[in-house]
Each structure stands twice: as C-alpha cells, then as structure tokens.
PDB file of C-alpha atoms and ligand atoms in Angstrom:
ATOM      1  CA  UNK A   1     -52.581   0.988  65.140  1.00 93.00           C
ATOM      2  CA  UNK A   2     -49.068   0.690  68.111  1.00 97.00           C
ATOM      3  CA  UNK A   3     -47.517   3.501  66.593  1.00 98.00           C
ATOM      4  CA  UNK A   4     -44.396   1.490  68.102  1.00 98.00           C
ATOM      5  CA  UNK A   5     -43.258   4.777  70.860  1.00 98.00           C
ATOM      6  CA  UNK A   6     -44.461   3.856  74.221  1.00 98.00           C
ATOM      7  CA  UNK A   7     -41.285   4.703  76.158  1.00 98.00           C
ATOM      8  CA  UNK A   8     -39.776   7.650  73.341  1.00 98.00           C
ATOM      9  CA  UNK A   9     -39.022  11.585  75.117  1.00 98.00           C
ATOM     10  CA  UNK A  10     -40.287  14.070  73.319  1.00 99.00           C
ATOM     11  CA  UNK A  11     -39.857  17.494  73.038  1.00 99.00           C
ATOM     12  CA  UNK A  12     -42.323  19.445  72.082  1.00 99.00           C
ATOM     13  CA  UNK A  13     -42.032  23.207  71.216  1.00 98.00           C
ATOM     14  CA  UNK A  14     -44.185  25.438  71.611  1.00 98.00           C
ATOM     15  CA  UNK A  15     -47.343  23.469  72.456  1.00 98.00           C
ATOM     16  CA  UNK A  16     -49.086  24.813  74.985  1.00 98.00           C
ATOM     17  CA  UNK A  17     -52.023  25.978  72.471  1.00 97.00           C
ATOM     18  CA  UNK A  18     -53.053  24.774  68.624  1.00 97.00           C
ATOM     19  CA  UNK A  19     -50.479  22.507  66.816  1.00 98.00           C
ATOM     20  CA  UNK A  20     -47.495  21.626  69.062  1.00 98.00           C
ATOM     21  CA  UNK A  21     -50.499  21.350  71.831  1.00 98.00           C
ATOM     22  CA  UNK A  22     -52.169  18.802  69.131  1.00 98.00           C
ATOM     23  CA  UNK A  23     -48.555  17.073  68.606  1.00 99.00           C
ATOM     24  CA  UNK A  24     -47.469  16.611  72.677  1.00 99.00           C
ATOM     25  CA  UNK A  25     -51.176  14.958  72.924  1.00 98.00           C
ATOM     26  CA  UNK A  26     -50.855  12.811  70.253  1.00 98.00           C
ATOM     27  CA  UNK A  27     -47.138  11.962  71.694  1.00 98.00           C
ATOM     28  CA  UNK A  28     -48.792  11.630  74.665  1.00 98.00           C
ATOM     29  CA  UNK A  29     -52.001   8.890  73.964  1.00 98.00           C
ATOM     30  CA  UNK A  30     -49.213   7.187  71.685  1.00 98.00           C
ATOM     31  CA  UNK A  31     -46.789   6.444  74.960  1.00 98.00           C
ATOM     32  CA  UNK A  32     -44.572   8.950  74.669  1.00 98.00           C
ATOM     33  CA  UNK A  33     -43.006  11.079  78.058  1.00 98.00           C
ATOM     34  CA  UNK A  34     -43.654  14.501  76.489  1.00 98.00           C
ATOM     35  CA  UNK A  35     -41.315  18.001  77.733  1.00 98.00           C
ATOM     36  CA  UNK A  36     -42.887  21.278  76.719  1.00 98.00           C
ATOM     37  CA  UNK A  37     -41.926  24.180  75.917  1.00 98.00           C
ATOM     38  CA  UNK A  38     -44.007  27.577  75.923  1.00 98.00           C
ATOM     39  CA  UNK A  39     -43.738  30.548  76.663  1.00 98.00           C
ATOM     40  CA  UNK A  40     -47.112  31.579  79.700  1.00 98.00           C
ATOM     41  CA  UNK A  41     -46.512  29.047  82.657  1.00 98.00           C
ATOM     42  CA  UNK A  42     -50.204  28.942  83.844  1.00 98.00           C
ATOM     43  CA  UNK A  43     -51.267  28.832  80.145  1.00 98.00           C
ATOM     44  CA  UNK A  44     -48.496  25.803  79.742  1.00 98.00           C
ATOM     45  CA  UNK A  45     -49.742  24.327  82.863  1.00 98.00           C
ATOM     46  CA  UNK A  46     -52.851  24.271  82.207  1.00 98.00           C
ATOM     47  CA  UNK A  47     -53.007  22.745  78.407  1.00 98.00           C
ATOM     48  CA  UNK A  48     -50.212  20.221  80.363  1.00 98.00           C
ATOM     49  CA  UNK A  49     -52.382  19.119  82.763  1.00 98.00           C
ATOM     50  CA  UNK A  50     -55.373  18.228  79.995  1.00 98.00           C
ATOM     51  CA  UNK A  51     -52.887  16.231  78.438  1.00 98.00           C
ATOM     52  CA  UNK A  52     -51.877  14.547  81.140  1.00 98.00           C
ATOM     53  CA  UNK A  53     -55.610  13.891  81.289  1.00 98.00           C
ATOM     54  CA  UNK A  54     -56.410  12.696  77.555  1.00 98.00           C
ATOM     55  CA  UNK A  55     -53.304   9.871  77.921  1.00 98.00           C
ATOM     56  CA  UNK A  56     -52.095   9.229  81.432  1.00 97.00           C
ATOM     57  CA  UNK A  57     -48.735  10.056  80.525  1.00 98.00           C
ATOM     58  CA  UNK A  58     -45.605  11.740  82.374  1.00 97.00           C
ATOM     59  CA  UNK A  59     -45.318  15.144  81.421  1.00 98.00           C
ATOM     60  CA  UNK A  60     -43.126  17.815  82.454  1.00 98.00           C
ATOM     61  CA  UNK A  61     -43.567  21.851  81.183  1.00 98.00           C
ATOM     62  CA  UNK A  62     -40.079  24.167  80.994  1.00 98.00           C
ATOM     63  CA  UNK A  63     -42.010  28.094  80.272  1.00 98.00           C
ATOM     64  CA  UNK A  64     -38.953  30.057  78.375  1.00 98.00           C
ATOM     65  CA  UNK A  65     -39.879  31.572  74.425  1.00 98.00           C
ATOM     66  CA  UNK A  66     -37.687  28.797  72.841  1.00 98.00           C
ATOM     67  CA  UNK A  67     -36.071  32.064  70.203  1.00 98.00           C
ATOM     68  CA  UNK A  68     -33.237  32.638  73.226  1.00 98.00           C
ATOM     69  CA  UNK A  69     -30.316  30.842  73.532  1.00 98.00           C
ATOM     70  CA  UNK A  70     -31.583  30.419  77.497  1.00 98.00           C
ATOM     71  CA  UNK A  71     -34.995  29.512  76.209  1.00 98.00           C
ATOM     72  CA  UNK A  72     -33.164  26.724  74.052  1.00 98.00           C
ATOM     73  CA  UNK A  73     -31.422  25.694  77.338  1.00 98.00           C
ATOM     74  CA  UNK A  74     -34.158  25.018  79.984  1.00 98.00           C
ATOM     75  CA  UNK A  75     -35.543  22.961  77.552  1.00 98.00           C
ATOM     76  CA  UNK A  76     -32.477  20.765  77.153  1.00 98.00           C
ATOM     77  CA  UNK A  77     -31.496  21.657  80.239  1.00 98.00           C
ATOM     78  CA  UNK A  78     -35.082  19.209  80.822  1.00 98.00           C
ATOM     79  CA  UNK A  79     -34.424  17.116  78.399  1.00 98.00           C
ATOM     80  CA  UNK A  80     -31.287  16.714  76.918  1.00 97.00           C
ATOM     81  CA  UNK A  81     -31.061  13.730  74.881  1.00 98.00           C
ATOM     82  CA  UNK A  82     -34.767  13.788  73.970  1.00 98.00           C
ATOM     83  CA  UNK A  83     -35.622  10.101  71.134  1.00 99.00           C
ATOM     84  CA  UNK A  84     -38.144  13.026  69.301  1.00 99.00           C
ATOM     85  CA  UNK A  85     -37.480  16.497  68.294  1.00 99.00           C
ATOM     86  CA  UNK A  86     -41.041  18.301  67.620  1.00 99.00           C
ATOM     87  CA  UNK A  87     -39.166  22.584  66.965  1.00 99.00           C
ATOM     88  CA  UNK A  88     -42.274  24.779  66.479  1.00 98.00           C
ATOM     89  CA  UNK A  89     -43.306  28.632  67.364  1.00 98.00           C
ATOM     90  CA  UNK A  90     -44.681  31.579  66.482  1.00 95.00           C
ATOM     91  CA  UNK A  91     -45.164  32.335  62.831  1.00 94.00           C
ATOM     92  CA  UNK A  92     -43.618  36.292  62.357  1.00 93.00           C
ATOM     93  CA  UNK A  93     -45.637  39.166  61.544  1.00 90.00           C
ATOM     94  CA  UNK A  94     -47.509  40.360  58.552  1.00 88.00           C
ATOM     95  CA  UNK A  95     -46.499  42.990  56.646  1.00 90.00           C
ATOM     96  CA  UNK A  96     -44.825  44.752  53.073  1.00 94.00           C
ATOM     97  CA  UNK A  97     -41.117  43.909  53.166  1.00 96.00           C
ATOM     98  CA  UNK A  98     -40.296  47.772  52.633  1.00 97.00           C
ATOM     99  CA  UNK A  99     -41.251  48.143  56.010  1.00 97.00           C
ATOM    100  CA  UNK A 100     -39.142  45.483  57.274  1.00 97.00           C
ATOM    101  CA  UNK A 101     -35.538  46.458  58.739  1.00 98.00           C
ATOM    102  CA  UNK A 102     -32.583  44.349  59.891  1.00 98.00           C
ATOM    103  CA  UNK A 103     -33.641  43.764  63.515  1.00 98.00           C
ATOM    104  CA  UNK A 104     -37.122  42.400  61.745  1.00 98.00           C
ATOM    105  CA  UNK A 105     -35.088  39.912  59.522  1.00 98.00           C
ATOM    106  CA  UNK A 106     -32.749  38.813  62.209  1.00 98.00           C
ATOM    107  CA  UNK A 107     -36.184  37.935  64.397  1.00 98.00           C
ATOM    108  CA  UNK A 108     -37.782  35.606  61.566  1.00 98.00           C
ATOM    109  CA  UNK A 109     -34.531  33.922  61.207  1.00 98.00           C
ATOM    110  CA  UNK A 110     -34.286  34.178  65.056  1.00 98.00           C
ATOM    111  CA  UNK A 111     -37.512  32.326  65.294  1.00 98.00           C
ATOM    112  CA  UNK A 112     -38.454  29.813  62.181  1.00 98.00           C
ATOM    113  CA  UNK A 113     -34.994  28.715  61.412  1.00 98.00           C
ATOM    114  CA  UNK A 114     -32.216  29.526  63.413  1.00 98.00           C
ATOM    115  CA  UNK A 115     -34.100  28.094  66.908  1.00 98.00           C
ATOM    116  CA  UNK A 116     -35.042  24.226  64.750  1.00 98.00           C
ATOM    117  CA  UNK A 117     -31.067  24.695  63.161  1.00 98.00           C
ATOM    118  CA  UNK A 118     -30.016  24.903  67.153  1.00 98.00           C
ATOM    119  CA  UNK A 119     -32.402  22.195  68.744  1.00 99.00           C
ATOM    120  CA  UNK A 120     -32.004  19.965  66.035  1.00 99.00           C
ATOM    121  CA  UNK A 121     -27.340  19.897  66.204  1.00 98.00           C
ATOM    122  CA  UNK A 122     -27.949  19.879  70.208  1.00 98.00           C
ATOM    123  CA  UNK A 123     -30.025  16.828  70.134  1.00 98.00           C
ATOM    124  CA  UNK A 124     -29.222  14.706  66.944  1.00 98.00           C
ATOM    125  CA  UNK A 125     -25.907  13.231  67.217  1.00 98.00           C
ATOM    126  CA  UNK A 126     -27.131  10.809  70.332  1.00 98.00           C
ATOM    127  CA  UNK A 127     -30.166   9.797  67.967  1.00 98.00           C
ATOM    128  CA  UNK A 128     -27.025   8.613  65.994  1.00 98.00           C
ATOM    129  CA  UNK A 129     -26.270   7.286  68.983  1.00 98.00           C
ATOM    130  CA  UNK A 130     -29.045   5.250  69.518  1.00 98.00           C
ATOM    131  CA  UNK A 131     -30.272   4.468  65.557  1.00 98.00           C
ATOM    132  CA  UNK A 132     -32.721   6.376  66.330  1.00 98.00           C
ATOM    133  CA  UNK A 133     -34.559   9.433  65.725  1.00 98.00           C
ATOM    134  CA  UNK A 134     -37.397  11.816  64.639  1.00 99.00           C
ATOM    135  CA  UNK A 135     -37.201  15.565  64.212  1.00 99.00           C
ATOM    136  CA  UNK A 136     -40.461  17.254  62.911  1.00 99.00           C
ATOM    137  CA  UNK A 137     -40.461  20.873  61.911  1.00 99.00           C
ATOM    138  CA  UNK A 138     -43.793  23.024  61.785  1.00 98.00           C
ATOM    139  CA  UNK A 139     -43.490  25.249  58.747  1.00 98.00           C
ATOM    140  CA  UNK A 140     -46.053  26.257  56.963  1.00 97.00           C
ATOM    141  CA  UNK A 141     -47.615  25.669  53.705  1.00 96.00           C
ATOM    142  CA  UNK A 142     -46.135  29.677  52.615  1.00 94.00           C
ATOM    143  CA  UNK A 143     -43.286  27.689  51.529  1.00 96.00           C
ATOM    144  CA  UNK A 144     -44.791  25.815  49.392  1.00 96.00           C
ATOM    145  CA  UNK A 145     -47.451  28.341  47.888  1.00 95.00           C
ATOM    146  CA  UNK A 146     -45.534  32.005  49.629  1.00 93.00           C
ATOM    147  CA  UNK A 147     -48.429  33.906  51.035  1.00 89.00           C
ATOM    148  CA  UNK A 148     -47.597  37.498  49.892  1.00 87.00           C
ATOM    149  CA  UNK A 149     -47.611  39.720  52.955  1.00 89.00           C
ATOM    150  CA  UNK A 150     -45.485  36.623  55.023  1.00 91.00           C
ATOM    151  CA  UNK A 151     -42.719  37.630  53.141  1.00 95.00           C
ATOM    152  CA  UNK A 152     -40.822  38.139  56.818  1.00 96.00           C
ATOM    153  CA  UNK A 153     -42.878  33.775  57.158  1.00 95.00           C
ATOM    154  CA  UNK A 154     -41.655  32.818  53.620  1.00 96.00           C
ATOM    155  CA  UNK A 155     -37.847  33.458  53.528  1.00 97.00           C
ATOM    156  CA  UNK A 156     -37.426  32.241  56.891  1.00 98.00           C
ATOM    157  CA  UNK A 157     -38.974  28.734  56.417  1.00 98.00           C
ATOM    158  CA  UNK A 158     -37.584  28.374  53.209  1.00 98.00           C
ATOM    159  CA  UNK A 159     -34.587  28.444  54.433  1.00 98.00           C
ATOM    160  CA  UNK A 160     -35.592  26.183  57.339  1.00 98.00           C
ATOM    161  CA  UNK A 161     -36.539  23.372  54.465  1.00 98.00           C
ATOM    162  CA  UNK A 162     -33.712  24.155  52.439  1.00 98.00           C
ATOM    163  CA  UNK A 163     -31.417  22.936  55.605  1.00 98.00           C
ATOM    164  CA  UNK A 164     -32.950  19.859  56.856  1.00 98.00           C
ATOM    165  CA  UNK A 165     -33.407  18.498  52.602  1.00 98.00           C
ATOM    166  CA  UNK A 166     -29.047  18.558  52.781  1.00 98.00           C
ATOM    167  CA  UNK A 167     -28.902  17.197  56.311  1.00 98.00           C
ATOM    168  CA  UNK A 168     -32.301  14.736  56.058  1.00 98.00           C
ATOM    169  CA  UNK A 169     -30.130  12.574  53.689  1.00 98.00           C
ATOM    170  CA  UNK A 170     -27.401  12.497  55.324  1.00 98.00           C
ATOM    171  CA  UNK A 171     -28.457  11.147  58.885  1.00 98.00           C
ATOM    172  CA  UNK A 172     -30.749   9.022  56.675  1.00 98.00           C
ATOM    173  CA  UNK A 173     -28.687   5.730  57.406  1.00 98.00           C
ATOM    174  CA  UNK A 174     -28.794   5.678  61.123  1.00 98.00           C
ATOM    175  CA  UNK A 175     -32.662   5.479  61.856  1.00 98.00           C
ATOM    176  CA  UNK A 176     -32.690   9.222  62.032  1.00 98.00           C
ATOM    177  CA  UNK A 177     -35.268  11.049  59.925  1.00 99.00           C
ATOM    178  CA  UNK A 178     -36.391  15.070  59.606  1.00 99.00           C
ATOM    179  CA  UNK A 179     -39.744  16.084  57.992  1.00 99.00           C
ATOM    180  CA  UNK A 180     -41.056  18.785  57.811  1.00 98.00           C
ATOM    181  CA  UNK A 181     -44.571  19.569  58.577  1.00 98.00           C
ATOM    182  CA  UNK A 182     -46.918  22.431  56.494  1.00 98.00           C
ATOM    183  CA  UNK A 183     -50.268  23.576  58.006  1.00 97.00           C
ATOM    184  CA  UNK A 184     -53.148  25.424  55.906  1.00 96.00           C
ATOM    185  CA  UNK A 185     -55.597  26.828  58.004  1.00 94.00           C
ATOM    186  CA  UNK A 186     -56.118  25.159  61.033  1.00 96.00           C
ATOM    187  CA  UNK A 187     -58.685  26.150  63.996  1.00 94.00           C
ATOM    188  CA  UNK A 188     -56.592  27.667  66.366  1.00 95.00           C
ATOM    189  CA  UNK A 189     -55.839  31.156  68.033  1.00 91.00           C
ATOM    190  CA  UNK A 190     -53.483  32.487  65.105  1.00 84.00           C
ATOM    191  CA  UNK A 191     -56.339  31.607  62.624  1.00 85.00           C
ATOM    192  CA  UNK A 192     -59.531  32.651  64.720  1.00 84.00           C
ATOM    193  CA  UNK A 193     -57.360  36.589  65.294  1.00 81.00           C
ATOM    194  CA  UNK A 194     -56.392  36.986  61.834  1.00 80.00           C
ATOM    195  CA  UNK A 195     -60.249  35.787  60.738  1.00 85.00           C
ATOM    196  CA  UNK A 196     -61.812  38.252  63.296  1.00 85.00           C
ATOM    197  CA  UNK A 197     -59.254  41.145  61.708  1.00 81.00           C
ATOM    198  CA  UNK A 198     -60.646  40.033  58.401  1.00 83.00           C
ATOM    199  CA  UNK A 199     -64.478  40.913  59.806  1.00 89.00           C
ATOM    200  CA  UNK A 200     -63.566  43.875  61.278  1.00 90.00           C
ATOM    201  CA  UNK A 201     -61.982  44.874  57.772  1.00 87.00           C
ATOM    202  CA  UNK A 202     -64.749  43.921  55.803  1.00 90.00           C
ATOM    203  CA  UNK A 203     -67.775  44.997  58.449  1.00 94.00           C
ATOM    204  CA  UNK A 204     -68.658  41.120  58.268  1.00 94.00           C
ATOM    205  CA  UNK A 205     -69.060  39.601  61.180  1.00 94.00           C
ATOM    206  CA  UNK A 206     -66.638  36.870  62.674  1.00 91.00           C
ATOM    207  CA  UNK A 207     -68.658  33.933  61.286  1.00 93.00           C
ATOM    208  CA  UNK A 208     -69.211  35.434  58.196  1.00 94.00           C
ATOM    209  CA  UNK A 209     -64.984  35.841  57.778  1.00 92.00           C
ATOM    210  CA  UNK A 210     -64.413  31.974  58.197  1.00 92.00           C
ATOM    211  CA  UNK A 211     -67.618  30.879  56.502  1.00 94.00           C
ATOM    212  CA  UNK A 212     -66.123  33.188  53.353  1.00 93.00           C
ATOM    213  CA  UNK A 213     -62.328  31.340  54.056  1.00 91.00           C
ATOM    214  CA  UNK A 214     -63.472  27.807  54.946  1.00 95.00           C
ATOM    215  CA  UNK A 215     -65.353  28.286  50.870  1.00 95.00           C
ATOM    216  CA  UNK A 216     -62.334  28.837  49.592  1.00 93.00           C
ATOM    217  CA  UNK A 217     -61.171  25.047  51.244  1.00 97.00           C
ATOM    218  CA  UNK A 218     -62.414  22.670  48.705  1.00 98.00           C
ATOM    219  CA  UNK A 219     -62.697  20.491  51.976  1.00 98.00           C
ATOM    220  CA  UNK A 220     -65.264  23.021  52.677  1.00 97.00           C
ATOM    221  CA  UNK A 221     -63.532  24.035  56.457  1.00 97.00           C
ATOM    222  CA  UNK A 222     -60.891  24.616  58.437  1.00 95.00           C
ATOM    223  CA  UNK A 223     -58.209  22.131  59.328  1.00 97.00           C
ATOM    224  CA  UNK A 224     -59.086  20.069  62.521  1.00 98.00           C
ATOM    225  CA  UNK A 225     -54.825  20.328  64.863  1.00 98.00           C
ATOM    226  CA  UNK A 226     -55.545  16.582  66.257  1.00 98.00           C
ATOM    227  CA  UNK A 227     -55.307  15.497  62.640  1.00 98.00           C
ATOM    228  CA  UNK A 228     -52.172  17.747  63.031  1.00 98.00           C
ATOM    229  CA  UNK A 229     -50.692  16.130  65.814  1.00 99.00           C
ATOM    230  CA  UNK A 230     -52.157  12.312  64.304  1.00 98.00           C
ATOM    231  CA  UNK A 231     -49.908  13.091  61.408  1.00 98.00           C
ATOM    232  CA  UNK A 232     -47.348  14.194  63.974  1.00 99.00           C
ATOM    233  CA  UNK A 233     -47.524  11.115  66.070  1.00 99.00           C
ATOM    234  CA  UNK A 234     -47.628   9.144  62.486  1.00 98.00           C
ATOM    235  CA  UNK A 235     -43.963  10.618  61.217  1.00 98.00           C
ATOM    236  CA  UNK A 236     -42.677   9.956  64.757  1.00 99.00           C
ATOM    237  CA  UNK A 237     -43.927   6.224  64.889  1.00 98.00           C
ATOM    238  CA  UNK A 238     -42.004   3.462  64.268  1.00 98.00           C
ATOM    239  CA  UNK A 239     -43.828   3.055  61.025  1.00 98.00           C
ATOM    240  CA  UNK A 240     -42.317   5.847  59.774  1.00 98.00           C
ATOM    241  CA  UNK A 241     -38.485   5.015  59.724  1.00 98.00           C
ATOM    242  CA  UNK A 242     -38.959   4.929  55.330  1.00 98.00           C
ATOM    243  CA  UNK A 243     -40.071   8.844  55.107  1.00 98.00           C
ATOM    244  CA  UNK A 244     -38.073  11.056  55.743  1.00 98.00           C
ATOM    245  CA  UNK A 245     -36.387  14.760  54.266  1.00 98.00           C
ATOM    246  CA  UNK A 246     -39.922  15.698  53.171  1.00 98.00           C
ATOM    247  CA  UNK A 247     -42.397  17.817  53.163  1.00 98.00           C
ATOM    248  CA  UNK A 248     -46.314  16.909  54.383  1.00 98.00           C
ATOM    249  CA  UNK A 249     -49.070  19.662  53.576  1.00 98.00           C
ATOM    250  CA  UNK A 250     -51.838  19.347  55.383  1.00 98.00           C
ATOM    251  CA  UNK A 251     -54.882  22.194  53.777  1.00 98.00           C
ATOM    252  CA  UNK A 252     -57.813  19.555  53.122  1.00 98.00           C
ATOM    253  CA  UNK A 253     -56.329  20.269  49.369  1.00 98.00           C
ATOM    254  CA  UNK A 254     -55.807  24.203  49.198  1.00 97.00           C
ATOM    255  CA  UNK A 255     -52.720  24.549  47.537  1.00 97.00           C
ATOM    256  CA  UNK A 256     -54.378  23.651  43.631  1.00 95.00           C
ATOM    257  CA  UNK A 257     -50.942  21.331  41.587  1.00 94.00           C
ATOM    258  CA  UNK A 258     -50.647  18.462  41.306  1.00 94.00           C
ATOM    259  CA  UNK A 259     -47.703  17.874  42.977  1.00 90.00           C
TER     260      UNK A 259
HETATM  261  P1  NAD B 301     -51.065  29.463  67.546  1.00 63.90           P
HETATM  262  O1  NAD B 301     -50.608  31.204  67.685  1.00 63.90           O
HETATM  263  O2  NAD B 301     -53.048  28.771  68.116  1.00 63.90           O
HETATM  264  O3  NAD B 301     -49.954  28.424  68.796  1.00 63.90           O
HETATM  265  C1  NAD B 301     -48.596  29.323  68.874  1.00 63.90           C
HETATM  266  C2  NAD B 301     -47.812  28.348  70.773  1.00 63.90           C
HETATM  267  O4  NAD B 301     -46.723  28.607  69.878  1.00 63.90           O
HETATM  268  C3  NAD B 301     -48.590  28.713  71.393  1.00 63.90           C
HETATM  269  O5  NAD B 301     -48.641  27.192  72.597  1.00 63.90           O
HETATM  270  C4  NAD B 301     -47.255  29.373  72.595  1.00 63.90           C
HETATM  271  O6  NAD B 301     -47.682  30.025  73.723  1.00 63.90           O
HETATM  272  C5  NAD B 301     -46.302  29.284  72.043  1.00 63.90           C
HETATM  273  N1  NAD B 301     -44.902  30.218  71.428  1.00 63.90           N
HETATM  274  C6  NAD B 301     -45.553  30.755  70.547  1.00 63.90           C
HETATM  275  N2  NAD B 301     -43.731  31.556  70.415  1.00 63.90           N
HETATM  276  C7  NAD B 301     -43.033  30.690  71.438  1.00 63.90           C
HETATM  277  C8  NAD B 301     -41.359  30.563  72.271  1.00 63.90           C
HETATM  278  N3  NAD B 301     -40.901  32.136  71.418  1.00 63.90           N
HETATM  279  N4  NAD B 301     -41.672  30.294  73.079  1.00 63.90           N
HETATM  280  C9  NAD B 301     -42.340  29.057  73.409  1.00 63.90           C
HETATM  281  N5  NAD B 301     -43.346  28.540  72.686  1.00 63.90           N
HETATM  282  C10 NAD B 301     -44.233  29.934  72.109  1.00 63.90           C
HETATM  283  O7  NAD B 301     -50.072  29.077  66.553  1.00 63.90           O
HETATM  284  P2  NAD B 301     -50.545  28.094  66.166  1.00 63.90           P
HETATM  285  O8  NAD B 301     -50.870  28.278  64.833  1.00 63.90           O
HETATM  286  O9  NAD B 301     -50.654  26.657  66.635  1.00 63.90           O
HETATM  287  O10 NAD B 301     -49.465  27.923  64.378  1.00 63.90           O
HETATM  288  C11 NAD B 301     -47.951  27.744  64.929  1.00 63.90           C
HETATM  289  C12 NAD B 301     -47.154  27.174  63.792  1.00 63.90           C
HETATM  290  O11 NAD B 301     -47.768  26.644  62.485  1.00 63.90           O
HETATM  291  C13 NAD B 301     -46.792  28.686  64.092  1.00 63.90           C
HETATM  292  O12 NAD B 301     -45.386  29.244  63.489  1.00 63.90           O
HETATM  293  C14 NAD B 301     -47.872  29.657  62.769  1.00 63.90           C
HETATM  294  O13 NAD B 301     -46.532  30.530  62.002  1.00 63.90           O
HETATM  295  C15 NAD B 301     -48.065  27.907  61.502  1.00 63.90           C
HETATM  296  N6  NAD B 301     -48.367  28.458  61.105  1.00 63.90           N
HETATM  297  C16 NAD B 301     -50.302  28.491  61.316  1.00 63.90           C
HETATM  298  C17 NAD B 301     -51.205  27.492  60.691  1.00 63.90           C
HETATM  299  C18 NAD B 301     -52.446  27.572  60.983  1.00 63.90           C
HETATM  300  O14 NAD B 301     -53.019  27.885  60.440  1.00 63.90           O
HETATM  301  N7  NAD B 301     -52.576  27.418  62.467  1.00 63.90           N
HETATM  302  C19 NAD B 301     -50.222  28.121  58.934  1.00 63.90           C
HETATM  303  C20 NAD B 301     -49.139  28.305  59.292  1.00 63.90           C
HETATM  304  C21 NAD B 301     -48.567  28.655  59.309  1.00 63.90           C
END
C-alpha cells in the first residue's frame, strides 16, 4: 500500500533502538525524510545507517537528550517544521511509590509527559498552517491497564494521554491528527533487560523466563518492533486522516477487556 507520505519530513525521538527505531524505519520505507534523535552518537549513527540501507531515504541524526530543553532545541534546529512527529523517550524505572520523592516524579513527568507536550507545542502550529500533520506518541499499555511497579509511568503517561485527548479534538478540523500507540510486550533491548532480571530473580534461564512471559500473552509471543513501526507509519499516512485522539493498544491480546 502506498501510504501517500513520500517526501514528508518526520522527526522521530528516541530512535536509535527498539520501538523508536522501528517507527523511523517504517516512515523512511514509506518515503519520508527522517530526523532521528537519541543520546549516544555511535549507536545512533549505526541505526541511521541501517535505516538508510533498509529504505534508501535521507536520514539526519541528532545526538541529544530529548528530555532536556537543549536536546529539544537541537532536534528542532535540525527539523524546525516536521510534518510528522513521533514522541518517544526511555521509560521511568520501576519501584515503590513510597521511595519516590518530588525529583523522581519531575524526572518521569519531564520525560514522558512534558517533553512530548513541549515538542507538540513547538511543531503543531506550522502543521495547522499547512493543513496537514501527524503526531504519534509512544506511551504504554500501562495507560490502559496499570502496572503496579510502574507507578511513575502509569501517572506520567496518563497525564499526556489526557492532554492529547483534548488537543486532538481541537485541531482535527485543520488536518492534524494526534494519536497514542500503547505497546504491550515488544522484543526490544528494554524488555530483554527486564526478562533477564526476572530470570536472575527466579533462578531460571533467560529462555525459560522469556517463554513464561510469552505464555502469558494470547498471541503466544512478544511483539516484533517492525509490527509496531508499521502501525506508526499507517497512523502517519494519508489514509489515516480520520483517526485522531485514539489510544491504540498493540499487545497480542494481553488486555482482557472487550473494548
Ligand atoms: P529501548 O530501551 O529498546 O529503546 C529506547 C530508545 O530511546 C533508545 O534508542 C534510547 O537511546 C532512546 N532514549 C532513551 N532515553 C532518551 C532520551 N532521554 N533522549 C533521547 N533518546 C532516548 O526501549 P523500547 O522498548 O523501544 O521502548 C520505547 C518506549 O516505549 C519506552 O518509553 C518504554 O518504556 C515504552 N514501552 C515499551 C514496551 C516494550 O515492550 N518494549 C512496553 C511498554 C512501554
């Protein structure tokens, strides 16, 4: 399917690995010019080469921490007026809320709520002016079904979700859509670390721990990041102009509700 976005300019945050990289790859394969942001220049350069190889697209890299004002300024200097914005950053650490002080909360809010809002604020008016724009926020299945040890994530991402719900309706008439993608369990470095820690805790092998996680998912497997990237590219496509303000769960059927 031709997604109808060849030549569009996309800013993809936290794009050197995992879900962000998958989104950058799928958008590049759809013909977009892509600016990829991540912190480590070496990892980012390798990821950008992989995207170029997979797509032949023009790819620019910005080595920056997107959760800081300086990092966002660097990203926006490379692409001041993106047609497509994919918001993403690392997730907050797990823990017990009794141990989290104000600083821990501010850090989580900065990364997973205020950074995407700042980037939306900086880019949405030109999208409105051009009467075309796509904003996708990578959040988490935890927004729909909270995970107790991830209280920082549950809280910060729910704040973003509420904000986006209001803004999406406000700008829909201008051809700009905002949607959130909610990953369940995807096979990325982050999940490999989590499964590795579980294996250690339970005194079992990594493969055994992974099999246990897979068994708990109706699809019987972890998600493939490419599946996530494909959904992101579709939401950013010309065909998805009537989809806005949605929270789309990609979890292999793990959420047990009817809706
Ligand atoms: P990952 O660890 O595989 O990749 C994270 C990427 O973000 C890397 O490219 C890293 O360099 C970049 N990054 C992190 N912090 C950054 C920052 N401050 N500035 C710039 N770049 C930064 O993670 P992932 O599995 O791809 O997850 C992406 C997001 O989705 C995270 O917020 C994660 O919590 C969330 N999530 C993932 C899953 C999953 O199953 N993988 C499930 C639920 C939620």
